[in-house]
GROMACS .gro file of C-alpha atoms in nm:
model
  215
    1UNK     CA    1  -1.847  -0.395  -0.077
    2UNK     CA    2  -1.810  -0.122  -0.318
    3UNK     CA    3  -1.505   0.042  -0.435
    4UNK     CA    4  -1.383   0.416  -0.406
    5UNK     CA    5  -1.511   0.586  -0.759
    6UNK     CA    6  -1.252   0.606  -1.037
    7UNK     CA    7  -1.355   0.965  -1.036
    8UNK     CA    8  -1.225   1.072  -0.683
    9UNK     CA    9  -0.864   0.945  -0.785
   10UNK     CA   10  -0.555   1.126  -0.930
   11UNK     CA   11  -0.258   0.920  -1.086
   12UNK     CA   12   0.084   1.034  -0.987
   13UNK     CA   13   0.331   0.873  -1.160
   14UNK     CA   14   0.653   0.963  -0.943
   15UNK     CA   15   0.943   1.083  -1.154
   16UNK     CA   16   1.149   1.334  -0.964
   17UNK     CA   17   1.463   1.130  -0.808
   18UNK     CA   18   1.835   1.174  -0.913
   19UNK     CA   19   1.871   0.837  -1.082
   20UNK     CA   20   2.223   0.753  -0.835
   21UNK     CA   21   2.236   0.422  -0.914
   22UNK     CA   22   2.137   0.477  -1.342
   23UNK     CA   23   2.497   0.669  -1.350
   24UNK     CA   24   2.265   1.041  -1.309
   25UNK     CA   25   2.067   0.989  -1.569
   26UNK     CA   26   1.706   1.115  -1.606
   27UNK     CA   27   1.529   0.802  -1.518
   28UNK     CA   28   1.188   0.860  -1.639
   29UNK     CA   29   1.324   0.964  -2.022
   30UNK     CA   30   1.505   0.614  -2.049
   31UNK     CA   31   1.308   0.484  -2.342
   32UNK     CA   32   1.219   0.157  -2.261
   33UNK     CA   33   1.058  -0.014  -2.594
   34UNK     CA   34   1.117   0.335  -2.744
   35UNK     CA   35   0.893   0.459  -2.529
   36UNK     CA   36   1.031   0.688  -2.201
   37UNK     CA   37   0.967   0.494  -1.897
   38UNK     CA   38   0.720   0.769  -1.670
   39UNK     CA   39   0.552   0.808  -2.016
   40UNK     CA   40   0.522   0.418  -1.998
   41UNK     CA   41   0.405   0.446  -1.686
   42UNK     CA   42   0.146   0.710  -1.755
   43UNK     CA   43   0.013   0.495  -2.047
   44UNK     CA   44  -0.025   0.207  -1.836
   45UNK     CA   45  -0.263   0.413  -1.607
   46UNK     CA   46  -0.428   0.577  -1.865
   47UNK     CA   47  -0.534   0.188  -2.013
   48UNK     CA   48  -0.613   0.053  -1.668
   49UNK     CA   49  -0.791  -0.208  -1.688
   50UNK     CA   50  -1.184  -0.135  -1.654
   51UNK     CA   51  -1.091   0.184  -1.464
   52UNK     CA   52  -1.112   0.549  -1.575
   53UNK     CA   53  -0.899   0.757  -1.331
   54UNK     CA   54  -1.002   1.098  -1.246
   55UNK     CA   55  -0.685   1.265  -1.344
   56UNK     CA   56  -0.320   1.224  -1.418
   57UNK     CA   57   0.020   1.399  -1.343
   58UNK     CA   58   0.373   1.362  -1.285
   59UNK     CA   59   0.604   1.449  -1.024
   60UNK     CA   60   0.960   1.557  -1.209
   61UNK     CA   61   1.225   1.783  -1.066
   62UNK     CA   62   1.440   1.809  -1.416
   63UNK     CA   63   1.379   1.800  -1.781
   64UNK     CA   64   1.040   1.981  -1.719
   65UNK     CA   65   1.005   2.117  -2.084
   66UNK     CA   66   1.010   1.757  -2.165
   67UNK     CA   67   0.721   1.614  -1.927
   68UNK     CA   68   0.558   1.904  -2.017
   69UNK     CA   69   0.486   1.828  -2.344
   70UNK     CA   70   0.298   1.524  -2.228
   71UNK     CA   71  -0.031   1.675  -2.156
   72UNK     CA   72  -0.071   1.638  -1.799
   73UNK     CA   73   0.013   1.846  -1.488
   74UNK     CA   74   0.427   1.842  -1.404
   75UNK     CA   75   0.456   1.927  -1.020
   76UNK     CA   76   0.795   1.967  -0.842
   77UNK     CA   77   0.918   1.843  -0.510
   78UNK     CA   78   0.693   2.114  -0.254
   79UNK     CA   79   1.023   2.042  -0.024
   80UNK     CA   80   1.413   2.098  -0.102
   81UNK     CA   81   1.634   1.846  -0.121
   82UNK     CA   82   1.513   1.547  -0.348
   83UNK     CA   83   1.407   1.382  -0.029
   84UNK     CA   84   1.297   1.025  -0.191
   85UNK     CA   85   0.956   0.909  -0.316
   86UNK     CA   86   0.802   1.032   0.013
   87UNK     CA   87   0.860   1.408  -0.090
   88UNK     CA   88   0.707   1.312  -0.458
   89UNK     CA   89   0.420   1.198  -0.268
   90UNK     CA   90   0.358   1.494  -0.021
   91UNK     CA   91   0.342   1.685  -0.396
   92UNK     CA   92   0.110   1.474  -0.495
   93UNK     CA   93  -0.118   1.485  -0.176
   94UNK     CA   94  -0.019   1.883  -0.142
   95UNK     CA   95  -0.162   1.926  -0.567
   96UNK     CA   96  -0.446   1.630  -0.560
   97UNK     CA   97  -0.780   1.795  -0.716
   98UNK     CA   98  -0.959   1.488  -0.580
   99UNK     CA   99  -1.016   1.281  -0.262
  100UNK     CA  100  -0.717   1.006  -0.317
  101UNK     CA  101  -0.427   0.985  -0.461
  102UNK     CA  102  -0.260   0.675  -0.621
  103UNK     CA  103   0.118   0.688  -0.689
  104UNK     CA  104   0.324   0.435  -0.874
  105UNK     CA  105   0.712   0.479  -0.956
  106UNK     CA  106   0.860   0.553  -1.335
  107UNK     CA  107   1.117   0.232  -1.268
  108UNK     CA  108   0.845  -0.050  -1.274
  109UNK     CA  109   0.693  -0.074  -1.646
  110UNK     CA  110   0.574  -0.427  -1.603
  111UNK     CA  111   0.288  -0.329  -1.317
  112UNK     CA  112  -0.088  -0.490  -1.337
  113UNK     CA  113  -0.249  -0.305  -1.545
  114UNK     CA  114  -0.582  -0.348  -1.308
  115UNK     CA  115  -0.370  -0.199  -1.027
  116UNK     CA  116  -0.567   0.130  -0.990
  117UNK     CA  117  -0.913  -0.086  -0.967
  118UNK     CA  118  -0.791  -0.351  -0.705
  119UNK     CA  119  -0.651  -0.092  -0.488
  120UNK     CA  120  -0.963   0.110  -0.489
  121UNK     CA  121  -1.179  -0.178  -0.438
  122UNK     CA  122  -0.928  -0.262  -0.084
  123UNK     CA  123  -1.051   0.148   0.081
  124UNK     CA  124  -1.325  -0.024   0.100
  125UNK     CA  125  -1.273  -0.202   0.404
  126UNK     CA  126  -1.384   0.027   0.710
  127UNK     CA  127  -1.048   0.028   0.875
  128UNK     CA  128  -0.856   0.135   0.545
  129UNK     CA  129  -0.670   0.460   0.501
  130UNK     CA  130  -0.408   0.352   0.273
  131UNK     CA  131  -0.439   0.066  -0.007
  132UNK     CA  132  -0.058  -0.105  -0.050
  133UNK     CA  133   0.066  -0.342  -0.320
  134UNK     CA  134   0.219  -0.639  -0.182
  135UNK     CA  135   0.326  -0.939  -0.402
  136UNK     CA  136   0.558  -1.229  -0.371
  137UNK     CA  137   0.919  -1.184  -0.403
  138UNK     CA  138   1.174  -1.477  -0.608
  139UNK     CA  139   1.150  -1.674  -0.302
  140UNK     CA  140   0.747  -1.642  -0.259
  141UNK     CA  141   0.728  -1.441   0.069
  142UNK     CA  142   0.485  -1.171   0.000
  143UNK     CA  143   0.610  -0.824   0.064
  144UNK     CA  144   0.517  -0.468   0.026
  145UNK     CA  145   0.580  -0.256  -0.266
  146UNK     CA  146   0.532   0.037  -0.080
  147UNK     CA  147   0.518   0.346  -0.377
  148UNK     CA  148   0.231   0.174  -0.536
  149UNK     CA  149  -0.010   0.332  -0.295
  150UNK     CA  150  -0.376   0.416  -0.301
  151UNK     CA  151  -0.435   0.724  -0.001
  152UNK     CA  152  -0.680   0.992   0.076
  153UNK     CA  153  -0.513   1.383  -0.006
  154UNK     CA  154  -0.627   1.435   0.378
  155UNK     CA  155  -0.304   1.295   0.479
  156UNK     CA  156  -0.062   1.564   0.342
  157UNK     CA  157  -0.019   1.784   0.650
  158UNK     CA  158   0.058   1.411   0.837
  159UNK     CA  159   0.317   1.321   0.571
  160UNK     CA  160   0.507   1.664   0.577
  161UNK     CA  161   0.535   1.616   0.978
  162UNK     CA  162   0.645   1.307   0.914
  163UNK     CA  163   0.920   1.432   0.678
  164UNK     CA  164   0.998   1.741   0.893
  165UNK     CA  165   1.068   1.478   1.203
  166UNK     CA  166   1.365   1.384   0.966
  167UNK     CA  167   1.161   1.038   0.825
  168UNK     CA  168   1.237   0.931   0.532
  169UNK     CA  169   1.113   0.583   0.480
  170UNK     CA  170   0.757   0.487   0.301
  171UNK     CA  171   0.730   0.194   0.552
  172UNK     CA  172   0.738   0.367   0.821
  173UNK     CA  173   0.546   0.633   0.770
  174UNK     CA  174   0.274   0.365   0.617
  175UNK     CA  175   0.262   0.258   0.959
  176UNK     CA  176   0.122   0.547   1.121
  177UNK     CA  177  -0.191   0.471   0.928
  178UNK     CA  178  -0.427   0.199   0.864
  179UNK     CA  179  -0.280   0.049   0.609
  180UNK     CA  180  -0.456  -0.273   0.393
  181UNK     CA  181  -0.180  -0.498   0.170
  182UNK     CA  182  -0.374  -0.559  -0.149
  183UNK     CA  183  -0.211  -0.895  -0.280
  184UNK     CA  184  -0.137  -0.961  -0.596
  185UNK     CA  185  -0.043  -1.313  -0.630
  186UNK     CA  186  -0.324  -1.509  -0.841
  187UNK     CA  187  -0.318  -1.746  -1.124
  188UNK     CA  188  -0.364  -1.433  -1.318
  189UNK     CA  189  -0.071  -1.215  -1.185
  190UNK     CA  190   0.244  -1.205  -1.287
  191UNK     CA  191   0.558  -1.269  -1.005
  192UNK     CA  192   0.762  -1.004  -1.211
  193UNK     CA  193   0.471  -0.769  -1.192
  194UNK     CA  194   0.629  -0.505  -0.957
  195UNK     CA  195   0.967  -0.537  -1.070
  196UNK     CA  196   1.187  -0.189  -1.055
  197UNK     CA  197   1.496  -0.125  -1.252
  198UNK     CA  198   1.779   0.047  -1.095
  199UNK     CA  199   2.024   0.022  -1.408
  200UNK     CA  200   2.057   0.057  -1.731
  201UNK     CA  201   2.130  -0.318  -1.780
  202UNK     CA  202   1.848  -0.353  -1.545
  203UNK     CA  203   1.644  -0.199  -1.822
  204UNK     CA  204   1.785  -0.373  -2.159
  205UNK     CA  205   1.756  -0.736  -1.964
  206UNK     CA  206   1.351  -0.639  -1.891
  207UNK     CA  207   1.343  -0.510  -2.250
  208UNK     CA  208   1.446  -0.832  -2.373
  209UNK     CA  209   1.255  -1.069  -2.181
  210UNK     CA  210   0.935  -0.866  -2.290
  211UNK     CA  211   0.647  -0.791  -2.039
  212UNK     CA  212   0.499  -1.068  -1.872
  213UNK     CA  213   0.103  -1.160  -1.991
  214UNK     CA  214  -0.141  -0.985  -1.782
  215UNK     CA  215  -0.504  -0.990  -1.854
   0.00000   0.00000   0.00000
């Protein structure tokens, strides 16, 4: 079984929400270890493990002289309202030079670095559309970490339907597709891997602690 080339994907690291529960702040420029966290992000895709991506870009909706100067492709919401992660990923689908596009959230600095390479291997499995995260939670039950998602650009006109129709959820519109959870819970991965910070104290507890070892 052979995995979807490197080449055919785009990495969208999703930026563009109103940071509600960070008091309005601009999410993605909150320096975590000095360093904003979507440009954290975008570092961590750039370095994935084993895995050269065919492209990079970031969905923002403020601050765009700042992502700009980043050196990748800064694409806005194609849909009014801020509408959630979905409407960052329509952009992405909508803009996506290539056959897939992976997206992964600004809020979650600590995810695997081999992400991009595990989910591509998943598509392929015949009845895959859609590669999904999915690791274990603080009680162990495995769950879905539904932004971290590996899916073909084929499914924009789908997604803006979906939105259209008044959806709003990822999981839900996930399952209108064939959709394969890619777990991440070996000796090797990290429980904390896929954890997302809402708050500022979110973000200076994680800063303390460190970033767990990954290989």
């Amino acid at each position: 079984m052979s995995a979807l080339p490197a080449g055919n994907i785009t990495a969208l690291v999703l930026a563009g929400g109103r940071g509600t529960r960070m008091g309005g702040v601009e999410k993605g420029l909150q320096p975590f270890n000095g360093i904003p966290l979507a440009r954290h992000a975008l570092n961590r895709l750039k370095n994935a493990a084993d895995f050269s991506l065919g492209g990079f870009a970031l969905n923002a909706n403020n601050h765009l002289d700042t992502y700009g100067q980043w050196g990748v492709p800064v694409w806005t919401d194609v849909v009014d309202g801020q509408l959630g992660p979905l409407a960052g990923m329509l952009t992405g689908l909508r803009h996506c030079p290539t056959s897939h596009l992976l997206t992964v959230p600004c809020d979650a600095p600590a995810f695997p670095v081999d992400l991009p390479a595990r989910l591509a291997h998943a598509l392929a499995l015949p009845d895959a559309d859609i590669a999904v995260a999915c690791a274990p939670d603080e009680h162990g039950t495995m769950r879905r970490h539904a932004v971290f998602a590996l899916m073909p650009a084929a499914l924009a006109s789908d997604l803006e339907a979906y939105l259209q129709q008044g959806g709003r959820k990822v999981g839900q519109w996930l399952q209108r597709h064939r959709s394969v959870d890619v777990a991440f819970n070996g000796p090797q991965d990290a429980p904390s891997a896929f954890e997302n910070i809402n708050t500022l104290e979110q973000l200076r507890a994680l800063e303390s602690r460190g970033l767990p070892d990954q290989p």
